[in-house]
Coordinates of C-alpha atoms and ligand atoms in Angstrom, one line a residue:
X1174 CA -1.3 81.0 58.4
X1175 CA -1.4 84.8 58.1
X1176 CA -3.0 86.9 60.9
X1177 CA -3.9 90.3 61.3
X1178 CA -4.8 91.7 64.8
X1179 CA -6.8 94.8 64.9
X1180 CA -6.5 96.5 68.1
X1181 CA -3.0 96.5 69.8
X1182 CA -4.1 97.0 73.6
X1183 CA -3.7 94.6 76.3
X1184 CA -5.4 91.7 74.6
X1185 CA -4.5 92.4 70.9
X1186 CA -0.7 92.6 71.7
X1187 CA -0.6 89.7 73.9
X1188 CA -2.8 87.6 71.6
X1189 CA -0.7 88.9 68.5
X1190 CA 2.7 88.2 70.1
X1191 CA 1.5 84.7 71.3
X1192 CA 0.1 83.7 68.1
X1193 CA 3.6 84.8 66.3
X1194 CA 5.2 82.7 69.0
X1195 CA 3.2 79.5 67.7
X1196 CA 4.9 80.2 64.4
X1197 CA 2.2 82.3 62.4
X1198 CA 3.0 85.5 60.5
X1199 CA 1.1 88.4 62.4
X1200 CA 0.4 91.9 61.8
X1201 CA -0.7 94.1 64.6
X1202 CA -2.7 97.0 63.6
X1203 CA -3.7 100.0 65.7
X1204 CA -5.1 103.3 64.6
X1205 CA -3.0 104.7 67.8
X1206 CA 0.1 105.8 65.7
X1207 CA 2.2 106.6 68.8
X1208 CA 1.7 103.3 69.9
X1209 CA 2.8 101.5 66.9
X1210 CA 6.2 104.0 66.7
X1211 CA 6.8 103.0 70.2
X1212 CA 6.4 99.1 69.2
X1213 CA 8.3 99.6 65.8
X1214 CA 11.2 101.2 68.2
X1215 CA 11.2 98.5 70.0
X1216 CA 9.2 99.8 73.2
X1217 CA 6.6 98.3 74.9
X1218 CA 3.5 100.6 75.7
X1219 CA 2.0 98.5 78.4
X1220 CA 3.4 96.6 81.7
X1221 CA 3.0 93.0 81.4
X1222 CA 5.7 90.6 82.6
X1223 CA 7.2 88.4 79.8
X1224 CA 5.8 90.6 76.8
X1225 CA 9.0 92.5 76.0
X1226 CA 10.8 89.4 75.4
X1227 CA 8.4 87.4 73.6
X1228 CA 7.6 90.5 71.3
X1229 CA 11.2 91.0 70.7
X1230 CA 12.1 87.6 69.7
X1231 CA 9.3 87.2 67.2
X1232 CA 9.9 90.7 65.6
X1233 CA 13.8 89.4 65.4
X1234 CA 12.4 86.2 63.6
X1235 CA 10.4 87.8 61.3
X1236 CA 6.8 86.7 62.4
X1237 CA 5.5 89.7 64.2
X1238 CA 5.0 93.3 62.7
X1239 CA 3.3 96.4 63.7
X1240 CA 1.2 98.8 61.4
X1241 CA -1.4 101.5 61.3
X1242 CA -2.0 100.3 57.7
X1243 CA -5.2 98.2 58.6
X1244 CA -5.9 97.6 54.5
X1245 CA -2.8 96.0 53.9
X1246 CA -2.5 93.7 56.8
X1247 CA -6.5 92.5 56.4
X1248 CA -5.8 92.1 52.6
X1249 CA -3.1 89.5 53.1
X1250 CA -4.6 87.8 56.0
X1251 CA -6.4 84.5 56.2
X1252 CA -7.8 85.3 59.7
X1253 CA -8.4 88.7 60.9
X1254 CA -8.9 89.2 64.6
X1255 CA -10.7 92.1 66.3
X1256 CA -9.4 93.0 69.6
X1257 CA -10.5 96.6 70.2
X1258 CA -11.8 98.1 73.5
X1259 CA -15.8 97.5 74.4
X1260 CA -15.9 100.2 77.2
X1261 CA -19.2 100.7 79.0
X1262 CA -21.4 103.4 77.0
X1263 CA -21.3 106.7 78.4
X1264 CA -24.7 107.0 80.4
X1265 CA -26.5 103.9 80.0
X1266 CA -23.8 101.2 80.8
X1267 CA -24.2 99.1 77.6
X1268 CA -21.0 98.0 76.1
X1269 CA -19.8 100.8 73.6
X1270 CA -19.4 98.8 70.5
X1271 CA -18.7 101.9 68.2
X1272 CA -14.9 100.7 67.9
X1273 CA -16.2 97.2 67.1
X1274 CA -18.1 98.3 64.1
X1275 CA -15.9 100.8 62.9
X1276 CA -13.1 98.2 62.7
X1277 CA -15.8 95.8 61.0
X1278 CA -16.2 98.4 58.5
X1279 CA -12.4 99.0 57.8
X1280 CA -12.0 95.2 57.7
X1281 CA -14.6 95.0 55.1
X1282 CA -13.2 97.6 52.8
X1283 CA -9.9 95.6 52.7
X1284 CA -10.9 92.0 52.3
X1285 CA -9.7 90.2 49.7
X1286 CA -10.6 86.5 49.0
X1287 CA -12.1 84.0 51.7
X1288 CA -11.3 85.3 55.3
X1289 CA -12.5 84.4 58.6
X1290 CA -13.0 87.6 61.0
X1291 CA -12.8 86.6 64.6
X1292 CA -14.2 88.7 67.3
X1293 CA -11.9 88.5 70.5
X1294 CA -13.4 91.8 72.3
X1295 CA -15.8 91.1 74.8
X1296 CA -19.3 91.9 72.8
X1297 CA -22.8 91.3 73.8
X1298 CA -24.9 88.5 72.4
X1299 CA -25.8 89.2 69.0
X1300 CA -22.7 91.5 68.1
X1301 CA -21.6 88.8 65.8
X1302 CA -24.5 88.9 63.8
X1303 CA -24.1 92.7 63.2
X1304 CA -20.5 92.5 62.5
X1305 CA -21.4 90.0 59.6
X1306 CA -24.2 92.3 58.5
X1307 CA -22.0 95.2 58.4
X1308 CA -19.4 93.2 56.3
X1309 CA -22.1 91.8 53.9
X1310 CA -23.7 95.2 53.2
X1311 CA -20.3 96.6 52.3
X1312 CA -18.9 93.5 50.5
X1313 CA -22.2 91.6 49.4
X1314 CA -20.9 88.4 47.5
X1315 CA -17.7 88.3 49.4
X1316 CA -16.7 85.2 51.1
X1317 CA -16.5 85.9 54.8
X1318 CA -17.1 83.8 58.1
X1319 CA -17.5 86.0 61.1
X1320 CA -16.6 83.8 64.4
X1321 CA -16.6 84.6 68.1
X1322 CA -13.5 83.9 69.9
X1323 CA -13.8 85.4 73.3
X1324 CA -10.4 85.9 75.4
X1325 CA -10.0 84.8 79.0
X1326 CA -6.4 86.0 79.9
X1327 CA -5.8 87.9 82.9
X1328 CA -3.7 91.0 82.9
X1329 CA -0.4 90.4 85.0
X1330 CA -0.2 86.6 84.0
X1331 CA -1.7 87.3 80.1
X1332 CA 1.3 85.2 78.5
X1333 CA 0.9 82.3 80.6
X1334 CA -2.9 82.5 80.5
X1335 CA -2.9 82.7 76.6
X1336 CA -0.5 79.8 76.4
X1337 CA -1.9 77.6 78.8
X1338 CA -5.9 78.6 78.5
X1339 CA -8.3 76.3 80.6
X1340 CA -10.4 76.5 77.1
X1341 CA -10.7 77.8 74.0
X1342 CA -14.1 79.1 72.9
X1343 CA -14.9 79.3 69.2
X1344 CA -18.4 80.1 68.3
X1345 CA -19.2 79.4 64.5
X1346 CA -21.2 77.2 62.5
X1347 CA -18.5 77.4 59.3
X1348 CA -16.6 74.3 58.7
X1349 CA -13.9 76.1 57.0
X1350 CA -13.8 78.7 59.8
X1351 CA -13.3 76.0 62.4
X1352 CA -10.6 74.6 60.5
X1353 CA -8.3 77.7 60.4
X1354 CA -9.4 78.7 63.9
X1355 CA -8.3 75.1 65.1
X1356 CA -5.1 75.8 63.0
X1357 CA -4.2 78.9 64.4
X1358 CA -4.5 77.5 68.3
X1359 CA -3.1 74.1 67.0
X1360 CA 0.1 74.4 69.5
X1361 CA -2.4 74.9 72.5
X1362 CA -4.8 71.6 72.0
X1363 CA -1.6 69.8 71.2
X1364 CA -1.0 70.7 74.6
X1365 CA -4.6 69.4 75.7
X1366 CA -6.2 72.8 76.1
X1367 CA -9.9 71.7 75.2
X1368 CA -11.4 73.7 72.3
X1369 CA -15.1 74.0 72.6
X1370 CA -17.0 74.7 69.5
X1371 CA -20.4 76.3 69.8
X1372 CA -22.8 78.5 68.1
X1373 CA -21.8 82.4 67.9
X1374 CA -24.3 83.8 70.4
X1375 CA -23.4 81.1 72.9
X1376 CA -19.7 81.9 72.7
X1377 CA -20.6 85.4 73.1
X1378 CA -22.4 84.8 76.3
X1379 CA -20.1 82.3 77.8
X1380 CA -17.6 85.1 78.0
X1381 CA -19.9 87.4 79.9
X1382 CA -21.4 84.5 82.1
X1383 CA -17.8 83.6 83.3
X1384 CA -16.8 87.0 84.1
X1385 CA -20.1 87.8 85.7
X1386 CA -19.6 84.5 87.9
X1387 CA -16.4 85.3 89.2
X1388 CA -17.4 88.9 90.0
X1389 CA -20.3 87.4 92.0
X1390 CA -18.1 85.1 93.8
X1391 CA -15.8 88.1 95.1
X1392 CA -18.7 90.0 96.1
X1393 CA -20.1 87.0 97.9
X1394 CA -17.0 86.6 99.8
X1395 CA -16.6 90.5 100.5
X1396 CA -20.2 90.4 101.9
X1397 CA -19.3 87.3 104.2
X1398 CA -16.4 89.1 105.0
X1399 CA -18.4 92.2 106.6
X1400 CA -20.5 89.7 108.4
X1401 CA -17.2 88.0 109.9
X1402 CA -16.2 91.5 111.3
X1403 CA -19.4 91.8 113.2
X1404 CA -19.4 88.2 114.4
X1405 CA -16.0 87.6 115.4
X1406 CA -15.1 85.2 112.7
X1407 CA -12.3 85.1 110.1
X1408 CA -13.1 85.4 106.5
X1409 CA -10.0 83.8 105.4
X1410 CA -10.5 80.9 107.4
X1411 CA -14.3 80.8 106.1
X1412 CA -12.8 81.3 102.4
X1413 CA -10.7 78.3 103.0
X1414 CA -13.1 76.2 104.6
X1415 CA -15.7 76.8 101.7
X1416 CA -13.0 76.7 98.7
X1417 CA -11.5 73.2 99.8
X1418 CA -15.1 72.1 99.0
X1419 CA -14.6 70.9 95.1
X1420 CA -18.1 71.9 93.9
X1421 CA -16.9 75.6 95.2
X1422 CA -13.1 75.8 94.5
X1423 CA -10.6 78.2 96.2
X1424 CA -10.1 80.8 93.5
X1425 CA -11.8 84.2 93.6
X1426 CA -12.7 84.0 97.2
X1427 CA -10.2 86.3 98.6
X1428 CA -11.9 89.4 100.4
X1429 CA -10.9 92.8 99.6
X1430 CA -11.7 96.4 98.7
X1431 CA -14.1 95.2 95.7
X1432 CA -13.5 94.2 92.1
X1433 CA -12.2 96.8 89.5
X1434 CA -10.3 96.8 86.5
X1435 CA -10.9 96.8 82.7
X1436 CA -13.2 94.1 82.5
X1437 CA -15.5 92.9 85.4
X1438 CA -17.3 96.1 86.1
X1439 CA -18.1 97.0 82.6
X1440 CA -19.0 93.5 81.9
X1441 CA -21.2 93.1 84.8
X1442 CA -22.9 96.5 83.7
X1443 CA -23.4 95.4 80.1
X1444 CA -24.8 92.0 80.9
X1445 CA -27.1 93.5 83.3
X1446 CA -28.3 95.5 80.3
X1447 CA -28.6 92.7 77.9
X1448 CA -30.7 90.9 80.2
X1449 CA -32.9 93.9 80.9
X1450 CA -33.0 94.5 77.0
X1451 CA -34.3 90.8 76.6
X1452 CA -37.0 91.2 79.5
X1453 CA -35.1 88.7 81.8
X1454 CA -33.5 90.8 84.4
X1455 CA -30.4 89.6 86.5
X1456 CA -31.2 90.3 90.2
X1457 CA -28.2 88.8 91.3
X1458 CA -26.0 90.6 89.1
X1459 CA -27.8 93.8 89.7
X1460 CA -27.3 93.3 93.3
X1461 CA -23.5 92.5 92.8
X1462 CA -22.9 96.0 90.9
X1463 CA -24.6 97.9 93.6
X1464 CA -22.7 96.1 96.4
X1465 CA -19.6 96.3 94.5
X1466 CA -19.9 100.2 93.6
X1467 CA -20.7 101.3 97.6
X1468 CA -17.8 99.0 98.9
X1469 CA -15.1 101.0 97.3
X1470 CA -15.9 104.1 99.1
X1471 CA -16.8 102.3 102.1
X1472 CA -13.2 101.3 102.5
X1473 CA -12.5 105.1 103.2
X1474 CA -14.5 104.5 106.4
X1475 CA -12.2 101.8 107.6
X1476 CA -9.3 104.3 107.4
X1477 CA -11.3 107.1 109.2
X1478 CA -12.7 104.5 111.7
X1479 CA -9.0 104.1 112.8
X1480 CA -9.2 107.8 114.1
X1481 CA -12.7 107.7 115.2
X1482 CA -13.7 109.1 112.1
X1483 CA -11.9 112.4 111.7
X1484 CA -9.5 112.1 108.9
X1485 CA -9.0 115.7 108.4
X1486 CA -5.4 117.0 108.1
X1487 CA -4.3 113.5 108.4
X1488 CA -1.7 112.0 105.8
X1489 CA -2.6 108.7 104.4
X1490 CA 0.1 106.8 102.5
X1491 CA -1.6 104.5 99.6
X1492 CA 0.5 101.4 98.6
X1493 CA -0.5 100.2 95.4
X1494 CA -2.7 102.1 92.7
X1495 CA -3.2 99.7 90.0
X1496 CA -6.7 97.3 90.2
X1497 CA -4.3 94.5 90.5
X1498 CA -0.3 93.5 90.8
X1499 CA 1.7 93.1 87.9
X1500 CA 0.0 95.5 85.5
X1501 CA -0.1 99.2 84.9
X1502 CA -3.7 99.3 84.5
X1503 CA -5.8 101.8 86.4
X1504 CA -9.1 101.4 84.5
X1505 CA -11.6 101.2 87.4
X1506 CA -9.0 100.8 89.9
X1507 CA -10.6 100.4 93.7
X1508 CA -7.6 103.0 94.4
X1509 CA -9.6 105.8 92.5
X1510 CA -13.0 106.0 94.6
X1511 CA -11.0 105.0 97.8
X1512 CA -8.7 108.2 97.4
X1513 CA -11.5 110.4 96.3
X1514 CA -13.5 109.4 99.3
X1515 CA -10.3 110.2 101.5
X1516 CA -9.8 113.5 99.9
X1517 CA -13.6 114.2 100.4
X1518 CA -13.0 113.6 104.2
X1519 CA -9.8 116.0 104.3
X1520 CA -7.1 113.5 104.3
X1521 CA -3.8 114.3 102.5
X1522 CA -2.9 111.3 100.1
X1523 CA 0.7 110.2 99.2
X1524 CA 1.0 107.3 97.0
X1525 CA 3.5 104.7 95.7
X1526 CA 2.8 102.3 93.0
X1527 CA 5.8 99.9 91.3
X1528 CA 4.5 100.5 87.6
X1529 CA 1.0 102.4 87.7
X1530 CA 1.9 106.0 88.7
X1531 CA 2.2 107.5 85.4
X1532 CA -1.5 106.0 84.4
X1533 CA -2.4 107.1 87.7
X1534 CA -1.6 110.6 87.3
X1535 CA -4.0 111.1 84.4
X1536 CA -6.9 110.0 86.7
X1537 CA -6.1 111.2 90.0
X1538 CA -5.3 114.6 91.3
X1539 CA -3.7 116.0 94.6
X1540 CA -1.9 113.0 95.1
X1541 CA 2.1 113.4 96.2
X1542 CA 3.6 110.5 94.2
X1543 CA 6.6 108.9 96.0
X1544 CA 9.7 107.2 94.9
X1545 CA 9.0 103.8 96.8
X1546 CA 7.2 102.5 99.8
X1547 CA 9.2 103.6 102.5
X1548 CA 9.3 107.3 101.0
X1549 CA 5.5 107.0 100.5
X1550 CA 5.2 105.9 104.3
X1551 CA 7.4 108.6 105.7
X1552 CA 5.5 110.9 108.1
X1553 CA 2.1 109.3 107.3
X1554 CA -0.7 109.0 109.9
X1555 CA -1.8 105.9 108.2
X1556 CA -0.7 103.5 105.3
X1557 CA -3.4 101.6 103.4
X1558 CA -2.4 98.5 101.4
X1559 CA -4.7 98.9 98.4
X1560 CA -2.8 96.5 95.8
X1561 CA -0.9 93.4 96.8
X1562 CA 2.1 93.7 95.1
X1563 CA 4.7 91.3 96.0
X1564 CA 7.0 94.2 97.5
X1565 CA 4.5 95.0 100.1
X1566 CA 4.3 91.8 101.3
X1567 CA 7.4 91.6 103.2
X1568 CA 8.0 95.3 104.4
X1569 CA 10.2 96.1 107.0
X1570 CA 7.9 96.6 109.7
X1571 CA 10.2 98.0 112.4
X1572 CA 11.3 100.6 109.7
X1573 CA 7.7 101.3 108.9
X1574 CA 7.0 101.9 112.3
X1575 CA 9.9 104.4 112.9
X1576 CA 9.2 106.2 109.7
X1577 CA 5.3 106.9 110.3
X1578 CA 3.8 109.8 112.4
X1579 CA 1.3 107.5 113.7
X1580 CA 1.2 103.7 113.9
X1581 CA -2.1 102.8 111.8
X1582 CA -2.1 100.2 108.8
X1583 CA -5.2 99.4 106.9
X1584 CA -4.4 96.3 105.2
X1585 CA -7.3 95.9 102.4
X1586 CA -6.0 92.7 101.0
X1587 CA -5.0 90.9 104.1
X1588 CA -1.4 90.8 103.4
X1589 CA -0.2 90.6 107.2
X1590 CA -1.6 88.7 110.0
X1591 CA -3.1 90.5 112.9
X1592 CA -1.1 89.2 115.5
X1593 CA 2.3 89.9 113.8
X1594 CA 1.0 93.8 113.4
X1595 CA 0.0 93.7 117.0
X1596 CA 3.3 92.6 117.9
X1597 CA 4.8 95.5 116.1
X1598 CA 2.5 97.8 117.8
X1599 CA 0.4 98.8 115.1
X1600 CA -3.2 99.7 115.0
X1601 CA -4.1 97.0 112.4
X1602 CA -7.3 97.1 110.4
X1603 CA -8.0 94.4 107.5
X1604 CA -10.9 92.9 105.8
X1605 CA -13.2 90.3 107.5
X1606 CA -10.9 89.6 110.3
X1607 CA -11.4 91.3 113.9
X1608 CA -9.5 94.6 114.1
X1609 CA -6.4 94.6 116.4
X1610 CA -7.1 97.6 118.1
X1611 CA -9.7 100.5 119.1
X1612 CA -9.4 103.4 117.2
X1613 CA -5.8 105.3 117.7
X1614 CA -6.8 108.4 119.6
X1615 CA -8.7 106.1 122.1
X1616 CA -6.4 103.3 122.7
X1617 CA -2.6 102.4 121.9
X1618 CA -1.5 99.2 122.3
X1619 CA 1.2 98.7 124.9
X1620 CA 4.0 97.7 122.7
X1621 CA 3.3 100.8 120.5
X1622 CA 3.8 103.1 123.4
X1623 CA 7.3 101.7 124.2
X1624 CA 8.1 102.5 120.4
X1625 CA 6.3 105.6 120.8
X1626 CA 8.5 106.8 123.5
X1627 CA 11.4 106.0 121.0
X1628 CA 10.4 107.9 118.0
X1629 CA 9.2 111.3 118.7
X1630 CA 6.9 111.6 115.8
X1631 CA 4.5 109.2 117.5
X1632 CA 3.6 111.4 120.5
X1633 CA 1.5 113.4 118.3
X1634 CA -1.0 110.5 118.5
Ligands
NAD580 N1 -7.9 93.7 79.3 C1 -7.8 92.4 79.6 O1 -7.6 91.7 80.6 C2 -9.1 91.7 79.0 C3 -9.3 90.2 78.7 C4 -10.0 89.6 78.0 C5 -11.0 90.1 77.3 N2 -10.6 91.8 77.3 C6 -11.5 92.4 76.0 O2 -10.5 92.7 74.9 C7 -11.1 93.9 74.5 C8 -9.8 94.6 74.1 O3 -9.3 94.9 75.4 P1 -7.9 95.8 75.7 O4 -7.8 95.7 77.3 O5 -6.9 95.0 75.0 O6 -8.4 97.2 75.2 P2 -7.3 98.5 74.8 O7 -8.2 99.5 75.2 O8 -6.0 98.2 75.9 O9 -7.0 98.2 73.6 C9 -7.8 98.5 72.3 C10 -7.1 98.9 71.2 O10 -7.7 98.8 70.1 C11 -7.5 100.1 69.4 N3 -8.3 100.5 68.3 C12 -9.7 100.8 68.5 N4 -10.3 101.0 67.2 C13 -9.3 100.5 66.4 C14 -9.5 100.3 65.1 N5 -10.6 100.7 64.1 N6 -8.5 100.0 64.3 C15 -7.3 99.5 64.9 N7 -7.0 99.8 66.2 C16 -8.2 100.2 66.9 C17 -7.1 101.0 70.2 O11 -6.2 102.2 69.7 C18 -6.3 100.4 71.4 O12 -5.1 100.5 71.2 C19 -12.0 94.5 75.1 O13 -13.3 94.0 74.6 C20 -12.1 93.6 76.4 O14 -13.2 93.5 77.2 C21 -9.9 92.2 77.8

């Protein structure tokens, strides 16, 4: 099968490389010439574990190539995927479909013979109808089928997710298109991945409903976490207690700083808009969006609370900037509103992220970027763990304590155990579990005082 992948970003590059790995002939197309030149030079423009190897192998074996020439790739293809971005439209929160429609027009101009055009981008219900209308208007009488095939991969585990999906959703009523899409994914359903064939509109809505549901689950546990802090309960035990119920399940029940990333925030906003347009407002989702937005800045108050509300002049070390570990993606990362809020309160911000700092520099200013976690922590009054990268899970706490000017740790991912942190003398705040201390300038735990005598920096507390 010959496949063209239009859009070579996080989804297009992973999908293209994996489909080539199944044995198909894939050309990944992008209008960003720099990206294509980098790929042709053997460089991977994004950080995604395992991606470099799968790209290299398939390029070497002649199944995967990269090009800016959309028309050539499309003319030769049996199937053309649209995997371009669908960000929030400025001003109103609808999905911005301009990239999808532009791609549809370019594809239409290049079609040759029966071709299946498959929308992999996340698009509002009805977009497939419009893509089909655009193509038919430009190429009346041409033989084409427009299919919805939403993608469910997670950045950071994208290759695994693409190759071991919980399900493959295919929205079409065209029998020939079904066969072609089924053929593309054959290696997966030989591995028992269920293929769900639906109407095109249903497939489009499945993607939004899935993301909206997961975002709701995260927001729900975050609000339970806030209640836990007030009533002296432990959100992690509550999450485990409810997650063991098969009807609920344990995933997406980790309390934290609020969801971010390239998908959940924009998809929640877009679904809210779609629902409003169809006069069926989704009140639950509207609340999810509001609660999540306010939560990110509220996390800054957790830091200032450790200093009895006064952050001016304090140095805060941020560990982790990307919206989750194992990606360099900074889109709508909770670190952004958190850092801005800390700066608004007068704090100086230092930061370290294993792979996200280059992207972070484009969205955050007045931040001192550091070479490693200990470099970042040195001299800080507070450390905030924002992204749960593995390397932050087992910090040398003695070293951390000695390096800090003041032993305050705010753990927004509940990576550490409060007892352990107390033992090391930290004033430790986390999410949904009782804090281990009073604000530091009111109370310093006794163990900490011992260490403070040993480290002159701590005398400033
Ligand atoms: N990132 C994820 O984890 C994820 C997961 C599932 C679904 N999705 C959805 O997949 C879609 C793509 O997301 P992404 O994160 O890969 O986006 P991205 O911004 O990383 O990549 C999009 C690419 O498309 C290119 N492009 C735009 N218009 C083009 C055109 N006319 N011709 C050729 N190339 C063009 C851009 O240059 C860019 O490289 C979105 O709809 C998103 O919601 C994303």
